[in-house]
Coordinates of C-alpha atoms in Angstrom, one line a residue:
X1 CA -19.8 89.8 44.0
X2 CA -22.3 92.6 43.7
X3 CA -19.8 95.5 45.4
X4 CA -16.7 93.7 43.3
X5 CA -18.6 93.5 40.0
X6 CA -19.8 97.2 40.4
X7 CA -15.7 98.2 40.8
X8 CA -15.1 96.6 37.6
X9 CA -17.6 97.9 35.5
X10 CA -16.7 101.6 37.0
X11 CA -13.2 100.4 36.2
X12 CA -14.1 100.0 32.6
X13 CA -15.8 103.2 32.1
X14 CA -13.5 104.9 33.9
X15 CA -11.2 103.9 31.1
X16 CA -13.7 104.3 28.1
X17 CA -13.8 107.8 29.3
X18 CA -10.8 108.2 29.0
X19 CA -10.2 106.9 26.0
X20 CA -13.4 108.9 24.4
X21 CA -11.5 112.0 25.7
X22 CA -8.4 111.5 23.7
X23 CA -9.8 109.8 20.3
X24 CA -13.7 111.5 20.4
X25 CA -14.4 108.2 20.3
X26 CA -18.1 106.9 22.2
X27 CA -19.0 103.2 23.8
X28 CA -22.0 102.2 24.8
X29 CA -23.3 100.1 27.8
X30 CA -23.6 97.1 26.0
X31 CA -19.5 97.3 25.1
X32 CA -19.1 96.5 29.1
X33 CA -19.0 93.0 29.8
X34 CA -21.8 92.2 32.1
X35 CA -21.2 90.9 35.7
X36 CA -22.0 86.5 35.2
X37 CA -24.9 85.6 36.7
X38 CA -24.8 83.3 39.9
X39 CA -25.5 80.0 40.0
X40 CA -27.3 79.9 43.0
X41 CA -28.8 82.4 45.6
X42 CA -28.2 80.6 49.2
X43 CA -29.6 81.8 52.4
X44 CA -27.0 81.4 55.1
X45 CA -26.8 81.9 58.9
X46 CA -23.7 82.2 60.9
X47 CA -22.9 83.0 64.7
X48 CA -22.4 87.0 64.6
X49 CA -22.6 89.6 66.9
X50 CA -23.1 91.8 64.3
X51 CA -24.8 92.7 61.4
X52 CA -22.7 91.4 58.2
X53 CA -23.1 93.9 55.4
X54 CA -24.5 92.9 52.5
X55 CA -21.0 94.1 50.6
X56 CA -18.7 92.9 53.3
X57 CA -15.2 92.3 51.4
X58 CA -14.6 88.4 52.3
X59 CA -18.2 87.6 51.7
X60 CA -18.0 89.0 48.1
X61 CA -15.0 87.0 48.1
X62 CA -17.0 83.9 48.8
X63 CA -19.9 84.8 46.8
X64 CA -17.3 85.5 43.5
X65 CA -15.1 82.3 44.0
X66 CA -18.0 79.8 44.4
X67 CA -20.3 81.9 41.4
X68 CA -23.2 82.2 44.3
X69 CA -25.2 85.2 45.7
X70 CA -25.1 84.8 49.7
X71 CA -28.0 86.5 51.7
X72 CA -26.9 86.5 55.4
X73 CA -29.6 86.2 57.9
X74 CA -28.5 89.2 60.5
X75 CA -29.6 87.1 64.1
X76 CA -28.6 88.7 67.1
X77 CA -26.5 85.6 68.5
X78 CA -27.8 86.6 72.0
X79 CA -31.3 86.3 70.9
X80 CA -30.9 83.7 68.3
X81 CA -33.7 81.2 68.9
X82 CA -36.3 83.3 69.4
X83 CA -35.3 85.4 66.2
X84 CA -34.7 82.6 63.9
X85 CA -38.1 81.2 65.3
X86 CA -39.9 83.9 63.8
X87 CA -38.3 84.1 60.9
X88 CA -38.7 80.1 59.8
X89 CA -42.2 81.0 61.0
X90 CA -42.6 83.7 58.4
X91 CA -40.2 82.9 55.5
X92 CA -39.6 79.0 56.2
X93 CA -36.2 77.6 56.4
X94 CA -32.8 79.4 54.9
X95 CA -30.6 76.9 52.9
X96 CA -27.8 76.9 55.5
X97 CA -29.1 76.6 59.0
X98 CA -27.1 77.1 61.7
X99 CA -29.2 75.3 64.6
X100 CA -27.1 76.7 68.3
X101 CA -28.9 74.3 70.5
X102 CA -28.0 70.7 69.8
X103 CA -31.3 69.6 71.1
X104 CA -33.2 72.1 69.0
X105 CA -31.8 69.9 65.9
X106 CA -34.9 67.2 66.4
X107 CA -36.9 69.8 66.9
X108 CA -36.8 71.3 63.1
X109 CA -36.9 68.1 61.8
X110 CA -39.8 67.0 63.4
X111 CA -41.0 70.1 62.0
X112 CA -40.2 69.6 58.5
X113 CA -37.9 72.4 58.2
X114 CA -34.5 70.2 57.6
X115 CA -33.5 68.1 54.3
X116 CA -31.6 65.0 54.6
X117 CA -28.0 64.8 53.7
X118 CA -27.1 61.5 52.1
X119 CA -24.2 60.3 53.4
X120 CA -22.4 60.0 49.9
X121 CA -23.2 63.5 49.5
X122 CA -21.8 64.6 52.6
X123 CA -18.2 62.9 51.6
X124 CA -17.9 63.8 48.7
X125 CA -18.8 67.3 48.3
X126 CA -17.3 68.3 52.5
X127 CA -14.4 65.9 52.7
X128 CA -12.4 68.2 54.8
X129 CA -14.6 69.0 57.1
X130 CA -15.6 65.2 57.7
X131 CA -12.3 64.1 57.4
X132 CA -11.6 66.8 60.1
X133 CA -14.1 65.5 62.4
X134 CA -13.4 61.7 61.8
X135 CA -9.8 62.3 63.0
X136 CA -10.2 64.8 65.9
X137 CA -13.7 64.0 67.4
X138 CA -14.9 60.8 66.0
X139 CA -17.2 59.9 68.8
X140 CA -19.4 62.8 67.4
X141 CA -19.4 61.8 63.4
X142 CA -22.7 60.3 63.4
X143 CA -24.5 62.9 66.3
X144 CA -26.3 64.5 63.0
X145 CA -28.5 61.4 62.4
X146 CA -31.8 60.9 63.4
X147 CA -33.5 57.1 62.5
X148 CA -30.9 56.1 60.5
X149 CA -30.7 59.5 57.8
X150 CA -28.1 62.4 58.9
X151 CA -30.1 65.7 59.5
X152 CA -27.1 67.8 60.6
X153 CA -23.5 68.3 60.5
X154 CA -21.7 68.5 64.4
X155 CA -19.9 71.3 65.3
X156 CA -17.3 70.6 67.4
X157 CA -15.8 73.3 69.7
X158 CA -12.2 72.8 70.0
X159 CA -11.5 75.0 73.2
X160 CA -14.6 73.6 75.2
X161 CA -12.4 71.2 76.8
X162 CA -12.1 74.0 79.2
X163 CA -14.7 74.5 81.7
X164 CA -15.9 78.0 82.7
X165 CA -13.5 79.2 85.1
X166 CA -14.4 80.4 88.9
X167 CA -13.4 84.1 89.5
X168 CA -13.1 86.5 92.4
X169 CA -12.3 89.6 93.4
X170 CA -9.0 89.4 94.5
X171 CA -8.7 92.9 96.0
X172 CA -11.8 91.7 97.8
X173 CA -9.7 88.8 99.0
X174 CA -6.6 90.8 99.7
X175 CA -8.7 93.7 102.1
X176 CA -10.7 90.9 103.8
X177 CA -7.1 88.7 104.5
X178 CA -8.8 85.9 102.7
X179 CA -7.4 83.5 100.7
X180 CA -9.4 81.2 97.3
X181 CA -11.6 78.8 99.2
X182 CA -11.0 75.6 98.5
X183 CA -14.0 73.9 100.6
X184 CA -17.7 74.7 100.8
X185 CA -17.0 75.8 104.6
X186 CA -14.5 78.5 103.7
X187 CA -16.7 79.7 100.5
X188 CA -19.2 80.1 103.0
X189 CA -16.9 82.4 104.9
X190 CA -15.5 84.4 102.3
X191 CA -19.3 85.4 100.6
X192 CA -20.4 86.4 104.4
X193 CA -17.7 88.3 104.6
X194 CA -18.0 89.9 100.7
X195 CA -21.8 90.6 101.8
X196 CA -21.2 91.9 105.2
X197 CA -17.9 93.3 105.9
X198 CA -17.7 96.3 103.3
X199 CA -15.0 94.9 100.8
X200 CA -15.4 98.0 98.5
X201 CA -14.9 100.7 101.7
X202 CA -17.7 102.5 100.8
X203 CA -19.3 102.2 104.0
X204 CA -22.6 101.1 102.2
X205 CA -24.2 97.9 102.7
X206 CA -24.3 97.5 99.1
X207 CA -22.1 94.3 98.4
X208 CA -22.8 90.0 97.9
X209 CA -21.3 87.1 97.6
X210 CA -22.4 85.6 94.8
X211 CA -25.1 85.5 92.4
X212 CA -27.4 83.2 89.8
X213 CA -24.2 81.8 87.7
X214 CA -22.0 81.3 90.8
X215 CA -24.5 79.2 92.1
X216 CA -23.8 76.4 90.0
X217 CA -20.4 76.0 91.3
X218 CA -22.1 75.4 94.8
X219 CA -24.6 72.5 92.7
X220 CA -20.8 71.4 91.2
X221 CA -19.5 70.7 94.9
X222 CA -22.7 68.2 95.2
X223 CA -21.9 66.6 92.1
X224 CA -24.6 68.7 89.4
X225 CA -25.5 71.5 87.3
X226 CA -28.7 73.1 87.2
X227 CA -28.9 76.6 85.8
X228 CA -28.7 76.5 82.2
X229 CA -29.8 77.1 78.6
X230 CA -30.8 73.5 78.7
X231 CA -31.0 70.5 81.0
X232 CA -28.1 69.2 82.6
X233 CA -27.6 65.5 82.8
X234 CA -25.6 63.1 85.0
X235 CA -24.5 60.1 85.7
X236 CA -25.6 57.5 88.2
X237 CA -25.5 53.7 88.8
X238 CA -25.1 53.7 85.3
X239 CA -27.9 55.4 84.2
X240 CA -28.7 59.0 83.3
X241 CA -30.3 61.7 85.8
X242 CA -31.4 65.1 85.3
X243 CA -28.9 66.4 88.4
X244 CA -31.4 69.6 89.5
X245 CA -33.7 66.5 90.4
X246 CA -31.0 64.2 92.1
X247 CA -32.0 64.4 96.9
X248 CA -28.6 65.9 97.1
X249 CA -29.9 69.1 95.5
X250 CA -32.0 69.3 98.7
X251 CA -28.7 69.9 101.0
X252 CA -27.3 72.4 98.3
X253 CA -30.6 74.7 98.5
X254 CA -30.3 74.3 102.0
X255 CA -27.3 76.3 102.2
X256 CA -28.6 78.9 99.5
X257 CA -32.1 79.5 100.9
X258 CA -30.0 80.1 104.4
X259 CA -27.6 83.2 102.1
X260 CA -30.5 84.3 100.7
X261 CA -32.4 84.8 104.3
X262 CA -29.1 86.3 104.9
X263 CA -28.2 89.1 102.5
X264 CA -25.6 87.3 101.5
X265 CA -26.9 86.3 98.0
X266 CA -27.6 89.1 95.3
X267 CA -31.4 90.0 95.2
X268 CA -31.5 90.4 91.6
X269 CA -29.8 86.9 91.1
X270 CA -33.3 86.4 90.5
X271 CA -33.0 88.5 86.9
X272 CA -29.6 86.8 86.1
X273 CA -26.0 88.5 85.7
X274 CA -26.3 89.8 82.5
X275 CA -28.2 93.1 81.9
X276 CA -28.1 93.1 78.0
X277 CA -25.8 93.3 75.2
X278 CA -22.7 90.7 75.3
X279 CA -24.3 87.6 76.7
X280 CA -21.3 86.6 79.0
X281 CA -21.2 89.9 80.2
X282 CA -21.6 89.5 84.9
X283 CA -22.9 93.1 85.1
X284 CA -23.3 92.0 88.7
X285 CA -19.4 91.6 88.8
X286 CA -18.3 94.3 86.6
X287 CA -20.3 96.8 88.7
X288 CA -19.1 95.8 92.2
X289 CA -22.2 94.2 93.6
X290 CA -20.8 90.4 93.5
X291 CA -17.5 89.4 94.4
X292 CA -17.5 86.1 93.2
X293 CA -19.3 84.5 89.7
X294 CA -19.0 81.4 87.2
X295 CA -20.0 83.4 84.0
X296 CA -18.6 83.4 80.7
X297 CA -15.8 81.2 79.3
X298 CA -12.1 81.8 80.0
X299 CA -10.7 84.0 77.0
X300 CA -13.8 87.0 78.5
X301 CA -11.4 86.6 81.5
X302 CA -8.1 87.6 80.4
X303 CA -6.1 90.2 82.2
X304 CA -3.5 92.9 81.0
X305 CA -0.3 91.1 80.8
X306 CA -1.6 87.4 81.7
X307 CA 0.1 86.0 78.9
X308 CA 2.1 87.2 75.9
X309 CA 0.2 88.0 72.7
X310 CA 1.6 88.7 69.3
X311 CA 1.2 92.2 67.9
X312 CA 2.7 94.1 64.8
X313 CA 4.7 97.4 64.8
X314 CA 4.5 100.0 62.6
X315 CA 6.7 98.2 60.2
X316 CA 4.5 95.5 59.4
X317 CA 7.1 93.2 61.8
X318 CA 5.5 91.0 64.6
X319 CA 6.7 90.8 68.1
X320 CA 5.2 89.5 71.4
X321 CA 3.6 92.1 74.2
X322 CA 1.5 91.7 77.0
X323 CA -2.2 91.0 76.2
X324 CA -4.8 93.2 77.4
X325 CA -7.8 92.8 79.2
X326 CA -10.8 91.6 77.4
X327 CA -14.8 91.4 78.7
X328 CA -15.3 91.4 81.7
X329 CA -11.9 92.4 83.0
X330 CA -11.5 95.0 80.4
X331 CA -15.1 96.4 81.8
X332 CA -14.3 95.8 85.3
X333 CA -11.3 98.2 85.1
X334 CA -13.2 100.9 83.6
X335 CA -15.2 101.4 86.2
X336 CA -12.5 100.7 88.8
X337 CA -9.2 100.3 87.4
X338 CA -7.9 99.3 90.8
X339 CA -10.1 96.3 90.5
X340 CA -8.2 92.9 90.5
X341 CA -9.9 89.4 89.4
X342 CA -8.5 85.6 90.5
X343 CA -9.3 82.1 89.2
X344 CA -9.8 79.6 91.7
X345 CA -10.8 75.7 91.8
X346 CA -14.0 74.8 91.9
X347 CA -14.5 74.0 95.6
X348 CA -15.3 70.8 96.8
X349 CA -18.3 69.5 98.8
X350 CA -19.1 67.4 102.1
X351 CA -18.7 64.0 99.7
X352 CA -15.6 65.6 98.2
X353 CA -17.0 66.2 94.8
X354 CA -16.3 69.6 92.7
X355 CA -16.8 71.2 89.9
X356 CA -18.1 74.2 87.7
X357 CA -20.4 74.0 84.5
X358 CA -18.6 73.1 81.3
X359 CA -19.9 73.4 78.0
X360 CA -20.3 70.3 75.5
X361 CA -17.9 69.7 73.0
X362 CA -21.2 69.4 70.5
X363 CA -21.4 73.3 70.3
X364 CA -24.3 73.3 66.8
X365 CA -25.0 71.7 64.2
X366 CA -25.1 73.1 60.8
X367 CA -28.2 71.7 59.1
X368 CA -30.0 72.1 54.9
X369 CA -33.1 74.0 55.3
X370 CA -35.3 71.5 53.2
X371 CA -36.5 74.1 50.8
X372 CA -32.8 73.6 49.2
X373 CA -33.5 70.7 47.8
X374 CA -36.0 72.2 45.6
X375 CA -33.5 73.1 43.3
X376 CA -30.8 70.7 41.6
X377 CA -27.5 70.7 42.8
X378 CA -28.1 73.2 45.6
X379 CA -27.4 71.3 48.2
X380 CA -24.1 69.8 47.0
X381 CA -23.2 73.2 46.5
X382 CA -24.0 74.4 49.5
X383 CA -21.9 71.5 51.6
X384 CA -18.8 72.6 48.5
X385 CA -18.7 76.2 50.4
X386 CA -19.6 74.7 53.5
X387 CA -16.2 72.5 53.2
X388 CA -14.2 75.3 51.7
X389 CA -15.3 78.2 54.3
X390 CA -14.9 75.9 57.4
X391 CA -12.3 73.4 56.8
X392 CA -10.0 74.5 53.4
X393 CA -6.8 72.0 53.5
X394 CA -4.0 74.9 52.6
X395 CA -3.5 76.6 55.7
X396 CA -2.9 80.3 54.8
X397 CA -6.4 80.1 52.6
X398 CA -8.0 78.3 55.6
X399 CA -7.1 81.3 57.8
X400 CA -7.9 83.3 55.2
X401 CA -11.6 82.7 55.1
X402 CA -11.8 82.5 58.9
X403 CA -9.9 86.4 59.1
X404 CA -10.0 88.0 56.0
X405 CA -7.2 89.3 53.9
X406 CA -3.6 88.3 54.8
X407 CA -1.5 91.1 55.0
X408 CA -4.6 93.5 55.4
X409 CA -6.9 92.3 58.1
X410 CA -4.1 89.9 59.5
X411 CA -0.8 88.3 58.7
X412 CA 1.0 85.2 60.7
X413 CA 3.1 86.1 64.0
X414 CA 6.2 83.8 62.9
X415 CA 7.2 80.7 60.3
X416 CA 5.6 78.6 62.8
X417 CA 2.1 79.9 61.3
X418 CA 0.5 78.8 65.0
X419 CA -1.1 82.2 65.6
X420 CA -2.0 85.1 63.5
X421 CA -1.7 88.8 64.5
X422 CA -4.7 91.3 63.6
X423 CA -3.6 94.0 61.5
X424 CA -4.5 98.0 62.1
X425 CA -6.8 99.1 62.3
X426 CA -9.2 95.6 62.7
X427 CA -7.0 95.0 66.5
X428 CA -9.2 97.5 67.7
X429 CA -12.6 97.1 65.8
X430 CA -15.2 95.6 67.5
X431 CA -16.3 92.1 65.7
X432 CA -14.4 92.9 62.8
X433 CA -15.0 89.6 61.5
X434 CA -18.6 90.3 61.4
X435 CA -17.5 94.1 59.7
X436 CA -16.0 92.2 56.6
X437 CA -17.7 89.1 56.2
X438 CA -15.4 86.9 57.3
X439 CA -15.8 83.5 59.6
X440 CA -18.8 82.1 57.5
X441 CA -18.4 78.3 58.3
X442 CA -18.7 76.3 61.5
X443 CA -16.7 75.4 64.2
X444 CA -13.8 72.2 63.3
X445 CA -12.4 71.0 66.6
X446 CA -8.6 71.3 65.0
X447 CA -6.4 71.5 68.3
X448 CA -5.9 75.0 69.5
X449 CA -1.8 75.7 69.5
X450 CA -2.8 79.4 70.4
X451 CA -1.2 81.7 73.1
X452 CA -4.3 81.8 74.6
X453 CA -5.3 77.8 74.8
X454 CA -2.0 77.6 76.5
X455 CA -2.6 80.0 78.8
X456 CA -5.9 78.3 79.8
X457 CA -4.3 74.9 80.1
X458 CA -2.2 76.7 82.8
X459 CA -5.1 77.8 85.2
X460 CA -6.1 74.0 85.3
X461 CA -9.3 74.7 83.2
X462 CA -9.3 71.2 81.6
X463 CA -10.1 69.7 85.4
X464 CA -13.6 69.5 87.2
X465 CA -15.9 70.5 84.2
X466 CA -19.3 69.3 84.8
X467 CA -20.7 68.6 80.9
X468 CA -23.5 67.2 80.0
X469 CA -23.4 63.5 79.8
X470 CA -26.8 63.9 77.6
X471 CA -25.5 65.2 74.6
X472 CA -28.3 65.4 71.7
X473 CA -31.9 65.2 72.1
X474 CA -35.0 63.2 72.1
X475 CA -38.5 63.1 70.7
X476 CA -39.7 64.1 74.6
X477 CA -36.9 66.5 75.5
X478 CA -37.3 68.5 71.8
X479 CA -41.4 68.8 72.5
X480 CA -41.2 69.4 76.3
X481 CA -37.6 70.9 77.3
X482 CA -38.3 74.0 77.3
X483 CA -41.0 73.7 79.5
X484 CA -39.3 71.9 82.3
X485 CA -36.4 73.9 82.2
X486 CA -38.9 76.7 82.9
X487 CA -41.0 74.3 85.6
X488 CA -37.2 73.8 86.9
X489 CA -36.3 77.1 87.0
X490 CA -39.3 78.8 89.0
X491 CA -39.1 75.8 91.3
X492 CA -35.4 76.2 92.2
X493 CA -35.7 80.2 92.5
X494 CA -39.1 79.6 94.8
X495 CA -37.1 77.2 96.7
X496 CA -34.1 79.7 97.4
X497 CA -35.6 82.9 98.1
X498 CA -38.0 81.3 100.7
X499 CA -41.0 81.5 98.8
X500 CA -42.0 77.9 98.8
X501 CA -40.9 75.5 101.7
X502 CA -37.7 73.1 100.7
X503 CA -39.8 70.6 102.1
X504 CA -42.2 70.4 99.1
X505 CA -38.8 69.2 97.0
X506 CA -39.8 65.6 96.4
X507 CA -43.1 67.6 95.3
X508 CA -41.2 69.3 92.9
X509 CA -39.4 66.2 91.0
X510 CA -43.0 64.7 90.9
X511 CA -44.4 68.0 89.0
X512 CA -41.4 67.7 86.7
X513 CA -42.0 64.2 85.9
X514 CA -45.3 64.0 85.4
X515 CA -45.2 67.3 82.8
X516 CA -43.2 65.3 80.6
X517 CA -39.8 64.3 82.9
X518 CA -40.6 61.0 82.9
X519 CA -40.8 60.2 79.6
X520 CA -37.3 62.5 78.7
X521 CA -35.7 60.1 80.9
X522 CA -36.9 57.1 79.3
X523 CA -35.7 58.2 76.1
X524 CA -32.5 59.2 77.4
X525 CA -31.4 56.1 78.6
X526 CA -32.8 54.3 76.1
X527 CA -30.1 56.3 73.7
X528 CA -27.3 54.9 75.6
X529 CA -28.6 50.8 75.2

């Protein structure tokens, strides 16, 4: 409201002026209606990759239509625990929490940091959004409630019924007269031959085959997934595992410890893919070391021309083009523009199982720092925004809120109104969204009907995604996961580059279960009773 209420008032003495000019006539400050006072001051976090402005146009918008002063908390999404940490540490919970890990939700309640949401409350004051989730994801409606009382809101990715796609070089493919492996034996040929046959002709031994992320598609052909931002369970016997423990991991870091020995694995796998900035960025792919990686979901994959995009002329009129390259492609071909990337199946194993890492459907949850209750009527009226800037009913004000002002930042592409074109200049500003405040609520899994979604159903992406089948938390896992994914971690990167015999394995899963394994376990299964 601030930047809106500031226009008006110069509006008004911009007029007074002029009137004064022509009558000699004088008005004082106290003739200008002054800006109404907001009902509330909310604290509110968001996934950005940006800064939002403190005047950003749509969150004045917001701020005007629901009489509320918004203060954005500015978290670096790919640092976002670790800044949000410090922050609850040093100023306590804001009244919108946006909490990215699912299993971190426990976590803040344990610590006191979350109010309750009675579930009367919730209906009432977000019935689109619950209504939205009842319909489309109703086996994740009550994921928000811890012993009985809900803690958190699920938000529910629509588009992460597509696993993270496999990509290559195909110009590596093409010079080596290789085709997409569909095996773990013919993987294994095409990395040697990535690492040690000079697919960039530079005549430097200065190439791999794969690296950290492409390593869990090897786990994926023995039935698991074991680098992540969280532990990975699966499913056996009818009971729940944590896979990177499972013997067959043994056989998979058998084959892995022997690329390693053999140059054939990227030395600074060790380090990870990403060198900064955009999390699902490969540097290691986009600067030629790697000719092969599992990183970053499919739409930082697209190609010039992969599938038809809507655009608008000069006119204003919309009409379909090519799409361009985004990511990791669009990166790729700046360095090397004659550069080509391919999708391929996950490969399959010695017991014929495949697969790459998929990402749950349970994306966050969107919590009530417990601080909001404090004062009356907050927190319904935090959940009223919440419900209008997520989940609106009327479709053009929906899409409105999600990418700011029709016919400025955006208008529809046809009658259809199934996708949107991006108006100039915003088609070509980074994270626009961020720029002018737009895309405040959470993620409703309505069913994508995009160009894009349809491309991806295409390429076979909603087959062989490993999720995990442990979706949530427990009182062990909130307290101790983070240190076994670390204990996990330093074990399996020991175990690869040779530094501790594969022998000491059974070693390992001992280690893990006695630093708190065990008893994550235990709870797990218990949830599923």
């Amino acid at each position: 409201m601030k930047k809106t209420w500031k226009r008006s008032g110069a509006a008004l003495m911009l007029t007074a002026a002029i009137a004064g000019s022509a009558g000699c006539e004088t008005r004082s400050d106290a003739d200008i209606p002054a800006a109404p006072v907001p009902e509330y001051e909310i604290s509110w976090t968001m996934h950005q990759n940006r800064n939002v402005p403190e005047d950003a146009e749509m969150l004045r918008y917001v701020e005007e239509k629901h009489n509320v002063k918004l203060n954005i908390w500015n978290l670096q999404n790919n640092r976002y625990e670790s800044l949000l940490d410090l922050r609850l540490a040093r100023e306590g919970p804001s009244d919108l929490l946006r909490i990215r890990q699912p299993q971190d939700l426990l976590k803040y309640r344990q610590q006191g940091l979350l109010a309750e949401i009675p579930q009367a409350t919730l209906d009432r004051h977000a019935p689109n959004l619950m209504a939205a989730i009842r319909k489309y994801a109703p086996v994740y409606a009550d994921y928000g409630v811890i012993d009985g009382r809900i803690y958190g809101i699920p938000a529910i990715s629509p588009t992460n019924v597509y696993r993270i796609p496999v990509v290559y070089r195909q110009d590596w493919l093409d010079k080596l007269g290789l085709d997409s492996p569909r095996t773990l034996a013919e993987f294994e040929r095409v990395i040697y031959a990535f690492a040690h046959e000079d697919p960039d002709g530079n005549g430097i031994k200065d190439t791999y085959g794969l690296s950290r992320e492409g390593m869990n598609v090897v786990f994926g052909a023995f039935g698991q997934v074991v680098f992540a931002d969280q532990l990975y369970f699966g499913e056996k016997d009818g009971a729940l595992v944590v896979g990177a423990l499972e013997p067959e991991m043994k056989e998979a870091l058998r084959y892995l410890r022997k690329w390693y020995a053999d140059g054939v694995i990227d030395p600074e796998f060790v380090t990870g893919e990403n060198k900064g900035g955009y999390k699902h960025l490969s540097h290691s792919f986009i600067n030629g070391r790697i000719g092969m990686t599992s990183m970053g979901n499919y739409y930082h994959w697209i190609g010039d021309g992969d599938y038809k995009a809507w655009t608008v002329d000069g006119r204003g009129g919309s009409h379909e083009i090519p799409v361009e390259s985004t990511y990791n492609v669009k990166e790729l071909n700046a360095k090397n523009p004659d550069a080509r990337v391919s999708f391929g199946r996950p490969f399959s194993g010695p017991g014929g199982k495949r697969g790459s890492k998929a990402y749950d459907r349970l994306m966050s949850f969107t919590a009530i720092g417990a601080n909001a209750t404090e004062e009356p009527g907050k927190l319904e009226k935090i959940l009223h925004i919440l419900d209008d800037v997520s989940a609106n009913p009327d479709p053009d004000e929906r899409t409105a809120l999600r990418n700011g002002v029709i016919g400025k930042h955006w208008a529809w592409a046809d009658a259809s109104k199934q996708d949107i074109v991006t108006l100039p200049p915003y088609e070509r500003t980074p994270d626009y969204l961020n720029v002018i405040g737009a895309n405040l609520g959470m993620s409703v899994p309505y069913p994508p009907t995009g160009r894009r979604e349809q491309w991806a159903s295409t390429l076979g992406l909603d087959r062989d995604g490993i999720y995990n089948a442990l979706e949530g938390s427990t009182p062990s896992l909130a307290s101790s996961g983070e240190a076994l994914i670390r204990l996990k971690d330093k074990a399996y990167l020991s175990f690869i580059t040779g530094e501790r015999p594969l022998a000491e394995f059974d070693e390992f899963v001992l280690e893990f279960l006695e630093a708190g394994g065990r008893d994550v376990l235990a709870e797990a299964n218990a949830l599923r009773r």
